[in-house]
């Protein structure tokens, strides 16, 4: 299985801050990397697919970059509704794996 | 609109079985691969099973292989997860999710609201 490692596991930030979350794959996954946001008690929703493509309806303050083994999710100006947990997920393999999550707190 | 509604969760003793269902609507169910993903209390997401839309191709991680069986009834637009030999560590919210694809890749979207399975004596 392809291991996905996110950092940090949690972070504290303020409204308006620029936030960066990283995700590292255990082997090259080219750009087969997706990012999800999950709020407490809710199902996850996709933000970014194929490393850098913004899902329809997702605010443009979210962006993704990277290829191979190293990837980044950036929130350019954190908004109150962005406090949540973020997960990366690889779709390179038939056997899907997620990162352990990054909790963004106030 | 696309909707996925899970059901069948509950409290079950270790070693027993449970079957989850996911009723799909708003899209051509038979044309999409489907997944189950779970989340233990306070933990992260774990992919549990895949049912491709073509052939009889199904995939599982080692943690559930041989105990869980994913199936689909395209005539009823319903996805199932038969969970056998349940363990305490299978306690989780179970989500069904549809495959979405583009740019030569795929992702989980949308997701159902989830159904809680508690394995406890």
PDB file of C-alpha atoms in Angstrom:
ATOM      1  CA  UNK A   1       0.000   0.000   0.000  1.00  0.00           C
ATOM      2  CA  UNK A   2       1.069   3.569  -0.657  1.00  0.00           C
ATOM      3  CA  UNK A   3       1.549   5.443   2.607  1.00  0.00           C
ATOM      4  CA  UNK A   4       0.438   9.062   2.747  1.00  0.00           C
ATOM      5  CA  UNK A   5       1.906  11.344   5.416  1.00  0.00           C
ATOM      6  CA  UNK A   6       0.500  14.783   6.159  1.00  0.00           C
ATOM      7  CA  UNK A   7       2.093  17.575   8.137  1.00  0.00           C
ATOM      8  CA  UNK A   8       1.374  19.146  10.435  1.00  0.00           C
ATOM      9  CA  UNK A   9      -1.221  17.005  12.232  1.00  0.00           C
ATOM     10  CA  UNK A  10      -2.802  20.191  13.529  1.00  0.00           C
ATOM     11  CA  UNK A  11      -2.253  23.902  13.342  1.00  0.00           C
ATOM     12  CA  UNK A  12      -3.639  27.057  14.875  1.00  0.00           C
ATOM     13  CA  UNK A  13      -4.317  30.013  12.635  1.00  0.00           C
ATOM     14  CA  UNK A  14      -6.299  33.215  12.489  1.00  0.00           C
ATOM     15  CA  UNK A  15      -8.818  34.519   9.997  1.00  0.00           C
ATOM     16  CA  UNK A  16      -6.927  36.016   7.072  1.00  0.00           C
ATOM     17  CA  UNK A  17      -3.824  33.861   7.527  1.00  0.00           C
ATOM     18  CA  UNK A  18      -2.200  31.971   4.695  1.00  0.00           C
ATOM     19  CA  UNK A  19      -2.203  28.259   5.566  1.00  0.00           C
ATOM     20  CA  UNK A  20      -0.148  25.509   3.963  1.00  0.00           C
ATOM     21  CA  UNK A  21      -0.590  21.776   4.504  1.00  0.00           C
ATOM     22  CA  UNK A  22       1.794  19.242   3.035  1.00  0.00           C
ATOM     23  CA  UNK A  23       1.279  15.647   1.997  1.00  0.00           C
ATOM     24  CA  UNK A  24       4.041  13.198   1.142  1.00  0.00           C
ATOM     25  CA  UNK A  25       3.513   9.892  -0.666  1.00  0.00           C
ATOM     26  CA  UNK A  26       5.619   6.807  -0.002  1.00  0.00           C
ATOM     27  CA  UNK A  27       6.316   6.464  -3.724  1.00  0.00           C
ATOM     28  CA  UNK A  28       5.697   8.556  -6.794  1.00  0.00           C
ATOM     29  CA  UNK A  29       2.004   8.968  -7.497  1.00  0.00           C
ATOM     30  CA  UNK A  30       2.488  11.492 -10.305  1.00  0.00           C
ATOM     31  CA  UNK A  31      -0.469  13.884  -9.841  1.00  0.00           C
ATOM     32  CA  UNK A  32      -2.976  11.296  -8.598  1.00  0.00           C
ATOM     33  CA  UNK A  33      -3.631  13.246  -5.413  1.00  0.00           C
ATOM     34  CA  UNK A  34      -6.901  14.612  -4.050  1.00  0.00           C
ATOM     35  CA  UNK A  35      -7.682  16.884  -1.098  1.00  0.00           C
ATOM     36  CA  UNK A  36     -10.824  16.745   1.070  1.00  0.00           C
ATOM     37  CA  UNK A  37     -12.268  18.966   3.779  1.00  0.00           C
ATOM     38  CA  UNK A  38     -14.287  17.516   6.641  1.00  0.00           C
ATOM     39  CA  UNK A  39     -16.226  19.433   9.281  1.00  0.00           C
ATOM     40  CA  UNK A  40     -17.347  17.809  12.551  1.00  0.00           C
ATOM     41  CA  UNK A  41     -20.283  15.446  12.093  1.00  0.00           C
ATOM     42  CA  UNK A  42     -20.256  15.854   8.326  1.00  0.00           C
ATOM     43  CA  UNK A  43     -19.087  13.763   5.403  1.00  0.00           C
ATOM     44  CA  UNK A  44     -15.882  14.841   3.659  1.00  0.00           C
ATOM     45  CA  UNK A  45     -16.097  16.874   0.501  1.00  0.00           C
ATOM     46  CA  UNK A  46     -13.530  17.130  -2.269  1.00  0.00           C
ATOM     47  CA  UNK A  47     -11.679  20.410  -2.705  1.00  0.00           C
ATOM     48  CA  UNK A  48      -8.902  19.593  -5.167  1.00  0.00           C
ATOM     49  CA  UNK A  49      -8.487  16.665  -7.568  1.00  0.00           C
ATOM     50  CA  UNK A  50      -5.483  15.619  -9.653  1.00  0.00           C
ATOM     51  CA  UNK A  51      -3.198  17.662  -7.380  1.00  0.00           C
ATOM     52  CA  UNK A  52      -4.144  21.112  -8.638  1.00  0.00           C
ATOM     53  CA  UNK A  53      -7.654  21.132 -10.093  1.00  0.00           C
ATOM     54  CA  UNK A  54     -10.239  23.061  -8.102  1.00  0.00           C
ATOM     55  CA  UNK A  55     -13.534  21.206  -7.723  1.00  0.00           C
ATOM     56  CA  UNK A  56     -16.526  23.117  -9.039  1.00  0.00           C
ATOM     57  CA  UNK A  57     -18.017  25.359  -6.378  1.00  0.00           C
ATOM     58  CA  UNK A  58     -14.918  25.448  -4.181  1.00  0.00           C
ATOM     59  CA  UNK A  59     -13.656  28.976  -3.390  1.00  0.00           C
ATOM     60  CA  UNK A  60     -10.564  30.102  -5.274  1.00  0.00           C
ATOM     61  CA  UNK A  61      -8.664  30.743  -2.016  1.00  0.00           C
ATOM     62  CA  UNK A  62      -7.992  26.989  -2.040  1.00  0.00           C
ATOM     63  CA  UNK A  63      -5.199  25.765  -4.293  1.00  0.00           C
ATOM     64  CA  UNK A  64      -3.117  22.635  -4.689  1.00  0.00           C
ATOM     65  CA  UNK A  65       0.279  21.919  -6.141  1.00  0.00           C
ATOM     66  CA  UNK A  66       2.886  19.200  -6.431  1.00  0.00           C
ATOM     67  CA  UNK A  67       3.690  16.013  -8.262  1.00  0.00           C
ATOM     68  CA  UNK A  68       5.599  12.817  -7.635  1.00  0.00           C
ATOM     69  CA  UNK A  69       5.800  12.454  -3.866  1.00  0.00           C
ATOM     70  CA  UNK A  70       5.326  15.970  -2.473  1.00  0.00           C
ATOM     71  CA  UNK A  71       2.097  17.937  -2.496  1.00  0.00           C
ATOM     72  CA  UNK A  72       0.716  21.094  -0.931  1.00  0.00           C
ATOM     73  CA  UNK A  73      -2.727  22.447  -0.128  1.00  0.00           C
ATOM     74  CA  UNK A  74      -2.797  26.202   0.388  1.00  0.00           C
ATOM     75  CA  UNK A  75      -5.560  28.396   1.739  1.00  0.00           C
ATOM     76  CA  UNK A  76      -4.600  31.917   0.725  1.00  0.00           C
ATOM     77  CA  UNK A  77      -6.731  33.787   3.275  1.00  0.00           C
ATOM     78  CA  UNK A  78      -8.331  31.635   5.957  1.00  0.00           C
ATOM     79  CA  UNK A  79     -12.039  32.229   6.488  1.00  0.00           C
ATOM     80  CA  UNK A  80     -14.163  31.247   9.520  1.00  0.00           C
ATOM     81  CA  UNK A  81     -15.824  28.442   7.557  1.00  0.00           C
ATOM     82  CA  UNK A  82     -12.428  26.895   6.724  1.00  0.00           C
ATOM     83  CA  UNK A  83     -11.778  25.628  10.251  1.00  0.00           C
ATOM     84  CA  UNK A  84     -11.983  21.898   9.624  1.00  0.00           C
ATOM     85  CA  UNK A  85      -9.858  18.795   9.081  1.00  0.00           C
ATOM     86  CA  UNK A  86      -8.149  18.284   5.731  1.00  0.00           C
ATOM     87  CA  UNK A  87      -7.147  14.956   4.191  1.00  0.00           C
ATOM     88  CA  UNK A  88      -5.043  14.057   1.195  1.00  0.00           C
ATOM     89  CA  UNK A  89      -5.799  10.830  -0.712  1.00  0.00           C
ATOM     90  CA  UNK A  90      -3.946   9.029  -3.470  1.00  0.00           C
ATOM     91  CA  UNK A  91      -5.786   7.586  -6.448  1.00  0.00           C
ATOM     92  CA  UNK A  92      -2.678   6.212  -8.180  1.00  0.00           C
ATOM     93  CA  UNK A  93      -3.326   2.743  -6.819  1.00  0.00           C
ATOM     94  CA  UNK A  94      -6.452   0.606  -6.879  1.00  0.00           C
ATOM     95  CA  UNK A  95      -5.892   0.401  -3.119  1.00  0.00           C
ATOM     96  CA  UNK A  96      -6.801   3.913  -2.016  1.00  0.00           C
ATOM     97  CA  UNK A  97      -5.106   5.491   0.970  1.00  0.00           C
ATOM     98  CA  UNK A  98      -5.576   8.727   2.917  1.00  0.00           C
ATOM     99  CA  UNK A  99      -3.247  10.888   4.917  1.00  0.00           C
ATOM    100  CA  UNK A 100      -3.905  10.987   8.657  1.00  0.00           C
ATOM    101  CA  UNK A 101      -5.490  14.438   8.448  1.00  0.00           C
ATOM    102  CA  UNK A 102      -4.594  17.996   9.428  1.00  0.00           C
ATOM    103  CA  UNK A 103      -6.894  19.805  11.839  1.00  0.00           C
ATOM    104  CA  UNK A 104      -7.017  23.570  11.303  1.00  0.00           C
ATOM    105  CA  UNK A 105      -8.070  25.313  14.515  1.00  0.00           C
ATOM    106  CA  UNK A 106      -8.581  28.872  15.572  1.00  0.00           C
TER     107      UNK A 106
ATOM    108  CA  UNK B   1     -29.539  15.915  -7.529  1.00  0.00           C
ATOM    109  CA  UNK B   2     -27.101  13.139  -6.737  1.00  0.00           C
ATOM    110  CA  UNK B   3     -27.900  11.546  -3.398  1.00  0.00           C
ATOM    111  CA  UNK B   4     -26.491   8.639  -1.415  1.00  0.00           C
ATOM    112  CA  UNK B   5     -28.292   7.411   1.696  1.00  0.00           C
ATOM    113  CA  UNK B   6     -26.728   4.770   3.923  1.00  0.00           C
ATOM    114  CA  UNK B   7     -28.634   2.541   6.328  1.00  0.00           C
ATOM    115  CA  UNK B   8     -28.173  -0.610   8.362  1.00  0.00           C
ATOM    116  CA  UNK B   9     -25.805   0.554  11.064  1.00  0.00           C
ATOM    117  CA  UNK B  10     -26.256  -0.324  14.706  1.00  0.00           C
ATOM    118  CA  UNK B  11     -24.762  -2.122  17.687  1.00  0.00           C
ATOM    119  CA  UNK B  12     -23.486  -5.646  17.103  1.00  0.00           C
ATOM    120  CA  UNK B  13     -21.460  -8.090  19.155  1.00  0.00           C
ATOM    121  CA  UNK B  14     -17.940  -9.109  18.137  1.00  0.00           C
ATOM    122  CA  UNK B  15     -17.926 -12.045  15.731  1.00  0.00           C
ATOM    123  CA  UNK B  16     -21.404 -11.276  14.404  1.00  0.00           C
ATOM    124  CA  UNK B  17     -22.443  -9.942  10.987  1.00  0.00           C
ATOM    125  CA  UNK B  18     -24.127  -6.807   9.696  1.00  0.00           C
ATOM    126  CA  UNK B  19     -25.160  -5.608   6.254  1.00  0.00           C
ATOM    127  CA  UNK B  20     -25.073  -1.969   5.248  1.00  0.00           C
ATOM    128  CA  UNK B  21     -27.007  -0.504   2.341  1.00  0.00           C
ATOM    129  CA  UNK B  22     -26.517   2.646   0.289  1.00  0.00           C
ATOM    130  CA  UNK B  23     -29.441   3.840  -1.813  1.00  0.00           C
ATOM    131  CA  UNK B  24     -28.373   5.957  -4.775  1.00  0.00           C
ATOM    132  CA  UNK B  25     -30.400   8.426  -6.794  1.00  0.00           C
ATOM    133  CA  UNK B  26     -29.919  11.263  -9.254  1.00  0.00           C
ATOM    134  CA  UNK B  27     -27.436   9.493 -11.543  1.00  0.00           C
ATOM    135  CA  UNK B  28     -27.058   6.344 -13.650  1.00  0.00           C
ATOM    136  CA  UNK B  29     -25.883   4.026 -10.880  1.00  0.00           C
ATOM    137  CA  UNK B  30     -24.798   1.225 -13.217  1.00  0.00           C
ATOM    138  CA  UNK B  31     -22.268   3.535 -14.926  1.00  0.00           C
ATOM    139  CA  UNK B  32     -20.265   4.397 -11.796  1.00  0.00           C
ATOM    140  CA  UNK B  33     -17.831   2.593  -9.578  1.00  0.00           C
ATOM    141  CA  UNK B  34     -18.742   2.822  -5.900  1.00  0.00           C
ATOM    142  CA  UNK B  35     -16.862   2.759  -2.624  1.00  0.00           C
ATOM    143  CA  UNK B  36     -17.183   2.299   1.108  1.00  0.00           C
ATOM    144  CA  UNK B  37     -14.996   4.446   3.368  1.00  0.00           C
ATOM    145  CA  UNK B  38     -15.019   4.350   7.168  1.00  0.00           C
ATOM    146  CA  UNK B  39     -13.972   6.602  10.023  1.00  0.00           C
ATOM    147  CA  UNK B  40     -13.399   5.302  13.532  1.00  0.00           C
ATOM    148  CA  UNK B  41     -14.414   7.704  16.327  1.00  0.00           C
ATOM    149  CA  UNK B  42     -11.968  10.596  16.460  1.00  0.00           C
ATOM    150  CA  UNK B  43      -9.774   9.037  13.750  1.00  0.00           C
ATOM    151  CA  UNK B  44      -9.037   9.533  10.075  1.00  0.00           C
ATOM    152  CA  UNK B  45     -10.550   8.121   6.911  1.00  0.00           C
ATOM    153  CA  UNK B  46      -9.952   4.564   5.743  1.00  0.00           C
ATOM    154  CA  UNK B  47     -10.984   3.159   2.371  1.00  0.00           C
ATOM    155  CA  UNK B  48     -12.812  -0.148   2.914  1.00  0.00           C
ATOM    156  CA  UNK B  49     -14.050  -1.491  -0.436  1.00  0.00           C
ATOM    157  CA  UNK B  50     -14.453  -0.784  -4.142  1.00  0.00           C
ATOM    158  CA  UNK B  51     -16.995  -2.175  -6.596  1.00  0.00           C
ATOM    159  CA  UNK B  52     -16.188  -1.268 -10.197  1.00  0.00           C
ATOM    160  CA  UNK B  53     -19.078  -0.576 -12.529  1.00  0.00           C
ATOM    161  CA  UNK B  54     -17.829  -3.132 -15.034  1.00  0.00           C
ATOM    162  CA  UNK B  55     -17.209  -6.817 -14.615  1.00  0.00           C
ATOM    163  CA  UNK B  56     -17.206  -8.223 -11.129  1.00  0.00           C
ATOM    164  CA  UNK B  57     -14.101  -6.389  -9.957  1.00  0.00           C
ATOM    165  CA  UNK B  58     -13.926  -5.708  -6.227  1.00  0.00           C
ATOM    166  CA  UNK B  59     -11.075  -4.562  -4.036  1.00  0.00           C
ATOM    167  CA  UNK B  60     -10.408  -4.459  -0.291  1.00  0.00           C
ATOM    168  CA  UNK B  61      -7.570  -3.439   2.027  1.00  0.00           C
ATOM    169  CA  UNK B  62      -5.966  -6.188   4.097  1.00  0.00           C
ATOM    170  CA  UNK B  63      -7.777  -4.950   7.235  1.00  0.00           C
ATOM    171  CA  UNK B  64     -11.152  -6.239   5.949  1.00  0.00           C
ATOM    172  CA  UNK B  65     -10.239  -8.662   3.160  1.00  0.00           C
ATOM    173  CA  UNK B  66     -11.889 -12.037   3.701  1.00  0.00           C
ATOM    174  CA  UNK B  67     -14.424 -10.586   6.168  1.00  0.00           C
ATOM    175  CA  UNK B  68     -16.231  -7.846   4.210  1.00  0.00           C
ATOM    176  CA  UNK B  69     -18.016  -8.241   0.878  1.00  0.00           C
ATOM    177  CA  UNK B  70     -19.084  -5.349  -1.297  1.00  0.00           C
ATOM    178  CA  UNK B  71     -21.882  -5.893  -3.781  1.00  0.00           C
ATOM    179  CA  UNK B  72     -24.222  -3.867  -5.882  1.00  0.00           C
ATOM    180  CA  UNK B  73     -27.686  -4.278  -7.313  1.00  0.00           C
ATOM    181  CA  UNK B  74     -27.834  -2.061 -10.380  1.00  0.00           C
ATOM    182  CA  UNK B  75     -31.544  -2.771 -10.846  1.00  0.00           C
ATOM    183  CA  UNK B  76     -32.228  -1.355  -7.385  1.00  0.00           C
ATOM    184  CA  UNK B  77     -29.565   1.399  -7.509  1.00  0.00           C
ATOM    185  CA  UNK B  78     -28.197   0.073  -4.241  1.00  0.00           C
ATOM    186  CA  UNK B  79     -24.727  -0.660  -2.901  1.00  0.00           C
ATOM    187  CA  UNK B  80     -24.165  -3.118  -0.057  1.00  0.00           C
ATOM    188  CA  UNK B  81     -21.458  -3.981   2.425  1.00  0.00           C
ATOM    189  CA  UNK B  82     -21.740  -7.374   4.097  1.00  0.00           C
ATOM    190  CA  UNK B  83     -19.568  -7.292   7.208  1.00  0.00           C
ATOM    191  CA  UNK B  84     -18.760 -10.658   8.789  1.00  0.00           C
ATOM    192  CA  UNK B  85     -16.649 -11.653  11.785  1.00  0.00           C
ATOM    193  CA  UNK B  86     -16.885  -8.119  13.121  1.00  0.00           C
ATOM    194  CA  UNK B  87     -14.210  -6.854  15.484  1.00  0.00           C
ATOM    195  CA  UNK B  88     -14.207  -4.060  18.035  1.00  0.00           C
ATOM    196  CA  UNK B  89     -11.822  -2.164  15.755  1.00  0.00           C
ATOM    197  CA  UNK B  90     -14.472  -2.138  12.987  1.00  0.00           C
ATOM    198  CA  UNK B  91     -16.427   0.402  15.037  1.00  0.00           C
ATOM    199  CA  UNK B  92     -16.785   3.441  12.785  1.00  0.00           C
ATOM    200  CA  UNK B  93     -19.030   5.628  10.703  1.00  0.00           C
ATOM    201  CA  UNK B  94     -19.326   3.966   7.309  1.00  0.00           C
ATOM    202  CA  UNK B  95     -19.762   6.194   4.279  1.00  0.00           C
ATOM    203  CA  UNK B  96     -20.609   5.175   0.763  1.00  0.00           C
ATOM    204  CA  UNK B  97     -19.171   7.333  -1.986  1.00  0.00           C
ATOM    205  CA  UNK B  98     -19.450   7.513  -5.721  1.00  0.00           C
ATOM    206  CA  UNK B  99     -16.530   7.592  -8.122  1.00  0.00           C
ATOM    207  CA  UNK B 100     -15.923  10.859  -9.925  1.00  0.00           C
ATOM    208  CA  UNK B 101     -13.333  11.151 -12.667  1.00  0.00           C
ATOM    209  CA  UNK B 102     -11.536  13.619 -14.877  1.00  0.00           C
ATOM    210  CA  UNK B 103      -8.027  14.554 -15.952  1.00  0.00           C
ATOM    211  CA  UNK B 104      -7.191  10.819 -16.078  1.00  0.00           C
ATOM    212  CA  UNK B 105      -7.815  10.394 -12.385  1.00  0.00           C
ATOM    213  CA  UNK B 106     -10.672   9.758  -9.988  1.00  0.00           C
ATOM    214  CA  UNK B 107     -11.842  10.754  -6.527  1.00  0.00           C
ATOM    215  CA  UNK B 108     -14.640  10.153  -4.028  1.00  0.00           C
ATOM    216  CA  UNK B 109     -17.579  12.435  -4.736  1.00  0.00           C
ATOM    217  CA  UNK B 110     -20.251  12.711  -3.529  1.00  0.00           C
ATOM    218  CA  UNK B 111     -20.487  11.009  -0.144  1.00  0.00           C
ATOM    219  CA  UNK B 112     -23.475   9.816   1.830  1.00  0.00           C
ATOM    220  CA  UNK B 113     -24.180  11.056   5.343  1.00  0.00           C
ATOM    221  CA  UNK B 114     -22.767   7.892   6.905  1.00  0.00           C
ATOM    222  CA  UNK B 115     -24.115   5.151   9.161  1.00  0.00           C
ATOM    223  CA  UNK B 116     -22.600   4.282  12.549  1.00  0.00           C
ATOM    224  CA  UNK B 117     -21.540   0.738  13.344  1.00  0.00           C
ATOM    225  CA  UNK B 118     -20.616  -0.082  16.941  1.00  0.00           C
ATOM    226  CA  UNK B 119     -19.050  -3.453  17.660  1.00  0.00           C
ATOM    227  CA  UNK B 120     -19.279  -4.146  21.361  1.00  0.00           C
ATOM    228  CA  UNK B 121     -20.133  -6.947  23.735  1.00  0.00           C
TER     229      UNK B 121
END
